[in-house]
GROMACS .gro file of C-alpha atoms in nm:
model
  273
    1UNK     CA    1  -0.001   0.008   0.008
    2UNK     CA    2   0.139   0.336  -0.097
    3UNK     CA    3   0.149   0.643   0.144
    4UNK     CA    4  -0.165   0.871   0.115
    5UNK     CA    5   0.088   1.143  -0.010
    6UNK     CA    6   0.242   0.944  -0.297
    7UNK     CA    7   0.137   0.784  -0.617
    8UNK     CA    8   0.243   0.451  -0.753
    9UNK     CA    9   0.554   0.449  -0.948
   10UNK     CA   10   0.330   0.391  -1.277
   11UNK     CA   11   0.143   0.707  -1.217
   12UNK     CA   12   0.471   0.908  -1.152
   13UNK     CA   13   0.611   0.773  -1.488
   14UNK     CA   14   0.294   0.867  -1.671
   15UNK     CA   15   0.319   1.233  -1.548
   16UNK     CA   16   0.683   1.264  -1.652
   17UNK     CA   17   0.603   1.126  -1.991
   18UNK     CA   18   0.335   1.360  -2.025
   19UNK     CA   19   0.564   1.645  -1.927
   20UNK     CA   20   0.815   1.542  -2.189
   21UNK     CA   21   0.538   1.524  -2.462
   22UNK     CA   22   0.434   1.868  -2.364
   23UNK     CA   23   0.778   2.014  -2.402
   24UNK     CA   24   0.803   1.841  -2.753
   25UNK     CA   25   0.457   2.000  -2.846
   26UNK     CA   26   0.562   2.344  -2.744
   27UNK     CA   27   0.912   2.322  -2.890
   28UNK     CA   28   0.758   2.209  -3.225
   29UNK     CA   29   0.510   2.511  -3.189
   30UNK     CA   30   0.815   2.749  -3.143
   31UNK     CA   31   1.017   2.584  -3.432
   32UNK     CA   32   0.714   2.653  -3.652
   33UNK     CA   33   0.680   3.010  -3.523
   34UNK     CA   34   1.053   3.076  -3.595
   35UNK     CA   35   1.022   2.952  -3.942
   36UNK     CA   36   0.729   3.195  -4.021
   37UNK     CA   37   0.928   3.400  -4.259
   38UNK     CA   38   0.834   3.191  -4.571
   39UNK     CA   39   0.469   3.220  -4.468
   40UNK     CA   40   0.503   3.598  -4.432
   41UNK     CA   41   0.658   3.627  -4.782
   42UNK     CA   42   0.368   3.439  -4.920
   43UNK     CA   43   0.111   3.659  -4.740
   44UNK     CA   44  -0.007   3.367  -4.504
   45UNK     CA   45   0.100   3.488  -4.171
   46UNK     CA   46  -0.143   3.493  -3.885
   47UNK     CA   47  -0.201   3.867  -3.778
   48UNK     CA   48  -0.181   3.899  -3.405
   49UNK     CA   49  -0.496   4.122  -3.413
   50UNK     CA   50  -0.700   3.821  -3.522
   51UNK     CA   51  -0.589   3.613  -3.232
   52UNK     CA   52  -0.839   3.524  -2.964
   53UNK     CA   53  -0.725   3.650  -2.605
   54UNK     CA   54  -0.724   3.367  -2.337
   55UNK     CA   55  -0.675   3.473  -1.989
   56UNK     CA   56  -0.645   3.241  -1.688
   57UNK     CA   57  -0.657   3.372  -1.328
   58UNK     CA   58  -0.552   3.122  -1.091
   59UNK     CA   59  -0.371   3.020  -0.770
   60UNK     CA   60  -0.100   2.759  -0.740
   61UNK     CA   61  -0.247   2.522  -0.479
   62UNK     CA   62  -0.627   2.545  -0.586
   63UNK     CA   63  -0.661   2.175  -0.697
   64UNK     CA   64  -0.894   2.275  -0.961
   65UNK     CA   65  -0.653   2.509  -1.112
   66UNK     CA   66  -0.402   2.251  -1.115
   67UNK     CA   67  -0.629   2.019  -1.290
   68UNK     CA   68  -0.738   2.246  -1.554
   69UNK     CA   69  -0.359   2.356  -1.634
   70UNK     CA   70  -0.252   1.995  -1.646
   71UNK     CA   71  -0.552   1.815  -1.804
   72UNK     CA   72  -0.718   2.088  -2.019
   73UNK     CA   73  -0.506   2.385  -2.091
   74UNK     CA   74  -0.257   2.164  -2.268
   75UNK     CA   75  -0.512   2.105  -2.539
   76UNK     CA   76  -0.402   2.448  -2.671
   77UNK     CA   77  -0.109   2.252  -2.827
   78UNK     CA   78  -0.304   2.023  -3.025
   79UNK     CA   79  -0.405   2.059  -3.387
   80UNK     CA   80  -0.263   2.413  -3.424
   81UNK     CA   81  -0.505   2.566  -3.184
   82UNK     CA   82  -0.244   2.790  -3.006
   83UNK     CA   83  -0.167   2.949  -3.342
   84UNK     CA   84  -0.483   3.152  -3.303
   85UNK     CA   85  -0.463   3.226  -2.924
   86UNK     CA   86  -0.282   3.485  -2.709
   87UNK     CA   87  -0.260   3.297  -2.367
   88UNK     CA   88  -0.203   3.500  -2.057
   89UNK     CA   89  -0.146   3.350  -1.723
   90UNK     CA   90  -0.214   3.541  -1.391
   91UNK     CA   91  -0.105   3.377  -1.072
   92UNK     CA   92  -0.284   3.536  -0.790
   93UNK     CA   93  -0.650   3.427  -0.771
   94UNK     CA   94  -0.823   3.452  -0.453
   95UNK     CA   95  -0.532   3.599  -0.262
   96UNK     CA   96  -0.591   3.900  -0.066
   97UNK     CA   97  -0.380   4.209   0.041
   98UNK     CA   98  -0.387   4.342   0.406
   99UNK     CA   99  -0.480   4.694   0.467
  100UNK     CA  100  -0.097   4.789   0.453
  101UNK     CA  101  -0.109   4.674   0.074
  102UNK     CA  102   0.202   4.462   0.121
  103UNK     CA  103   0.123   4.157   0.327
  104UNK     CA  104  -0.042   3.903   0.121
  105UNK     CA  105  -0.286   3.638   0.245
  106UNK     CA  106  -0.326   3.339   0.040
  107UNK     CA  107  -0.637   3.100   0.035
  108UNK     CA  108  -0.425   2.780   0.065
  109UNK     CA  109  -0.157   2.913   0.306
  110UNK     CA  110   0.177   3.060   0.292
  111UNK     CA  111   0.337   2.805   0.051
  112UNK     CA  112   0.081   2.907  -0.225
  113UNK     CA  113   0.197   3.263  -0.188
  114UNK     CA  114   0.540   3.135  -0.249
  115UNK     CA  115   0.456   2.915  -0.525
  116UNK     CA  116   0.242   3.183  -0.696
  117UNK     CA  117   0.548   3.414  -0.667
  118UNK     CA  118   0.773   3.133  -0.809
  119UNK     CA  119   0.530   3.121  -1.114
  120UNK     CA  120   0.508   3.492  -1.142
  121UNK     CA  121   0.885   3.506  -1.170
  122UNK     CA  122   0.887   3.226  -1.403
  123UNK     CA  123   0.648   3.408  -1.651
  124UNK     CA  124   0.883   3.733  -1.609
  125UNK     CA  125   1.212   3.567  -1.655
  126UNK     CA  126   1.099   3.336  -1.941
  127UNK     CA  127   0.836   3.551  -2.128
  128UNK     CA  128   0.826   3.304  -2.423
  129UNK     CA  129   0.529   3.066  -2.376
  130UNK     CA  130   0.771   2.751  -2.493
  131UNK     CA  131   0.980   2.833  -2.169
  132UNK     CA  132   0.754   2.936  -1.889
  133UNK     CA  133   0.443   2.707  -1.966
  134UNK     CA  134   0.621   2.386  -1.936
  135UNK     CA  135   0.761   2.498  -1.603
  136UNK     CA  136   0.437   2.583  -1.459
  137UNK     CA  137   0.288   2.271  -1.607
  138UNK     CA  138   0.563   2.083  -1.426
  139UNK     CA  139   0.506   2.266  -1.089
  140UNK     CA  140   0.116   2.221  -1.108
  141UNK     CA  141   0.158   1.839  -1.194
  142UNK     CA  142   0.343   1.821  -0.860
  143UNK     CA  143   0.063   1.994  -0.696
  144UNK     CA  144  -0.180   1.723  -0.831
  145UNK     CA  145   0.069   1.457  -0.679
  146UNK     CA  146   0.100   1.623  -0.351
  147UNK     CA  147   0.464   1.676  -0.406
  148UNK     CA  148   0.461   2.059  -0.473
  149UNK     CA  149   0.753   2.116  -0.217
  150UNK     CA  150   0.964   1.929  -0.488
  151UNK     CA  151   0.884   2.208  -0.731
  152UNK     CA  152   1.275   2.268  -0.781
  153UNK     CA  153   1.327   1.950  -0.948
  154UNK     CA  154   1.123   2.101  -1.265
  155UNK     CA  155   1.458   2.286  -1.342
  156UNK     CA  156   1.651   1.969  -1.396
  157UNK     CA  157   1.337   1.807  -1.576
  158UNK     CA  158   1.329   2.100  -1.820
  159UNK     CA  159   1.691   2.167  -1.847
  160UNK     CA  160   1.653   2.512  -1.721
  161UNK     CA  161   1.889   2.712  -1.494
  162UNK     CA  162   1.748   2.803  -1.148
  163UNK     CA  163   1.935   3.146  -1.119
  164UNK     CA  164   1.680   3.357  -1.301
  165UNK     CA  165   1.372   3.268  -1.097
  166UNK     CA  166   1.625   3.261  -0.774
  167UNK     CA  167   1.748   3.593  -0.851
  168UNK     CA  168   1.376   3.714  -0.914
  169UNK     CA  169   1.274   3.587  -0.561
  170UNK     CA  170   1.577   3.721  -0.361
  171UNK     CA  171   1.586   4.050  -0.528
  172UNK     CA  172   1.223   4.139  -0.420
  173UNK     CA  173   1.109   4.155  -0.792
  174UNK     CA  174   0.871   3.865  -0.723
  175UNK     CA  175   0.699   4.069  -0.461
  176UNK     CA  176   0.654   4.342  -0.719
  177UNK     CA  177   0.510   4.094  -0.965
  178UNK     CA  178   0.258   3.965  -0.691
  179UNK     CA  179   0.128   4.311  -0.652
  180UNK     CA  180   0.099   4.369  -1.027
  181UNK     CA  181  -0.110   4.040  -1.068
  182UNK     CA  182  -0.305   4.160  -0.757
  183UNK     CA  183  -0.397   4.480  -0.932
  184UNK     CA  184  -0.463   4.305  -1.268
  185UNK     CA  185  -0.709   4.050  -1.086
  186UNK     CA  186  -0.874   4.330  -0.892
  187UNK     CA  187  -0.946   4.538  -1.211
  188UNK     CA  188  -1.139   4.238  -1.396
  189UNK     CA  189  -1.472   4.330  -1.500
  190UNK     CA  190  -1.700   4.153  -1.397
  191UNK     CA  191  -1.490   4.079  -1.083
  192UNK     CA  192  -1.382   3.720  -1.049
  193UNK     CA  193  -1.596   3.505  -0.809
  194UNK     CA  194  -1.366   3.212  -0.792
  195UNK     CA  195  -1.075   3.041  -0.947
  196UNK     CA  196  -0.979   2.896  -1.214
  197UNK     CA  197  -1.145   3.222  -1.378
  198UNK     CA  198  -1.108   3.185  -1.746
  199UNK     CA  199  -1.175   3.456  -1.988
  200UNK     CA  200  -1.197   3.470  -2.380
  201UNK     CA  201  -1.185   3.800  -2.538
  202UNK     CA  202  -1.271   3.972  -2.221
  203UNK     CA  203  -1.580   3.752  -2.146
  204UNK     CA  204  -1.563   3.505  -1.847
  205UNK     CA  205  -1.667   3.160  -1.891
  206UNK     CA  206  -1.788   3.113  -1.531
  207UNK     CA  207  -1.824   2.753  -1.441
  208UNK     CA  208  -1.819   2.634  -1.802
  209UNK     CA  209  -1.436   2.705  -1.840
  210UNK     CA  210  -1.355   2.352  -1.932
  211UNK     CA  211  -1.520   2.419  -2.255
  212UNK     CA  212  -1.296   2.685  -2.333
  213UNK     CA  213  -1.186   2.556  -2.682
  214UNK     CA  214  -1.546   2.592  -2.798
  215UNK     CA  215  -1.535   2.982  -2.698
  216UNK     CA  216  -1.216   3.029  -2.859
  217UNK     CA  217  -1.330   2.879  -3.174
  218UNK     CA  218  -1.655   3.071  -3.176
  219UNK     CA  219  -1.477   3.413  -3.099
  220UNK     CA  220  -1.205   3.349  -3.379
  221UNK     CA  221  -1.275   3.587  -3.680
  222UNK     CA  222  -0.970   3.502  -3.902
  223UNK     CA  223  -0.940   3.291  -4.202
  224UNK     CA  224  -0.719   3.004  -4.106
  225UNK     CA  225  -0.920   2.790  -3.864
  226UNK     CA  226  -0.731   2.531  -3.689
  227UNK     CA  227  -0.858   2.175  -3.746
  228UNK     CA  228  -0.928   2.154  -3.350
  229UNK     CA  229  -1.219   2.372  -3.416
  230UNK     CA  230  -1.395   2.108  -3.595
  231UNK     CA  231  -1.418   1.914  -3.290
  232UNK     CA  232  -1.570   2.183  -3.105
  233UNK     CA  233  -1.820   2.333  -3.357
  234UNK     CA  234  -2.056   2.473  -3.123
  235UNK     CA  235  -2.074   2.579  -2.753
  236UNK     CA  236  -2.239   2.374  -2.515
  237UNK     CA  237  -2.436   2.502  -2.236
  238UNK     CA  238  -2.341   2.403  -1.883
  239UNK     CA  239  -2.623   2.143  -1.776
  240UNK     CA  240  -2.450   1.934  -1.543
  241UNK     CA  241  -2.539   1.888  -1.189
  242UNK     CA  242  -2.230   1.845  -0.994
  243UNK     CA  243  -2.024   2.030  -0.740
  244UNK     CA  244  -1.874   2.345  -0.894
  245UNK     CA  245  -1.506   2.255  -0.963
  246UNK     CA  246  -1.377   2.599  -0.836
  247UNK     CA  247  -1.201   2.740  -0.543
  248UNK     CA  248  -1.429   3.008  -0.427
  249UNK     CA  249  -1.322   3.351  -0.262
  250UNK     CA  250  -1.273   3.324   0.118
  251UNK     CA  251  -1.054   3.149   0.362
  252UNK     CA  252  -1.147   2.895   0.619
  253UNK     CA  253  -1.505   2.861   0.514
  254UNK     CA  254  -1.691   2.533   0.563
  255UNK     CA  255  -1.735   2.516   0.194
  256UNK     CA  256  -1.377   2.534   0.127
  257UNK     CA  257  -1.332   2.266   0.400
  258UNK     CA  258  -1.566   2.035   0.233
  259UNK     CA  259  -1.416   2.105  -0.106
  260UNK     CA  260  -1.062   2.043   0.001
  261UNK     CA  261  -1.173   1.725   0.197
  262UNK     CA  262  -1.363   1.587  -0.119
  263UNK     CA  263  -1.041   1.668  -0.339
  264UNK     CA  264  -0.807   1.491  -0.117
  265UNK     CA  265  -0.997   1.170  -0.102
  266UNK     CA  266  -1.078   1.171  -0.487
  267UNK     CA  267  -0.683   1.229  -0.521
  268UNK     CA  268  -0.611   0.938  -0.268
  269UNK     CA  269  -0.842   0.693  -0.431
  270UNK     CA  270  -0.690   0.793  -0.768
  271UNK     CA  271  -0.354   0.710  -0.656
  272UNK     CA  272  -0.452   0.361  -0.531
  273UNK     CA  273  -0.575   0.288  -0.910
   0.00000   0.00000   0.00000
């Protein structure tokens, strides 16, 4: 029997394989992007103005955010879908600032504040999607495995230097980034109610966020429609009777306690399979 905080080796191997596959996907995407000169010369380049904006407002230790990043957001790299999307990640979520506008309170504790800052630094020091998204994917995979305190292993897995993020954290720049994401999240209209909070071209998807690809395809007004959109030709209304798979605002509420207990039990039994 495996301990509750661990998954069988087979599961861990599957997660590692999936990470490597993601890196290959993103690297291939960037290779194609770097080879866009011939497309530009032939008049077939994709204007950035025709891309659909996709914003994810999240927090690092919300289990539903982790699940969305690892199991759903990666679909952007299938069938050319990322070519029509401008992806923006905002690691702040339901965190709060005290009245001093400096002290941060995070919904899932101090370590979540730290990991939010780590991911903010990663986005800042590696602004290219091909660099920061695999790193964030790796960290959030460890969250799912309840091994998030081993987040530094992602440097080795992805052959990345730890120095840029370490410098960002030690210099205080990470704190500045936190405050920037706080202001950005606070300025959302309509205001976010929970996380993950997914926004397509300025419109929140609410609890239908897992169906984000349908909304992207509907919002896209360009001529070169990715083949992925054929799979999501129409937006389906949310008509599922289930617990909302979100982390709502507020700390230490009974609702959050029930959600965390339910998620822990589901993760535990999944690990036994």
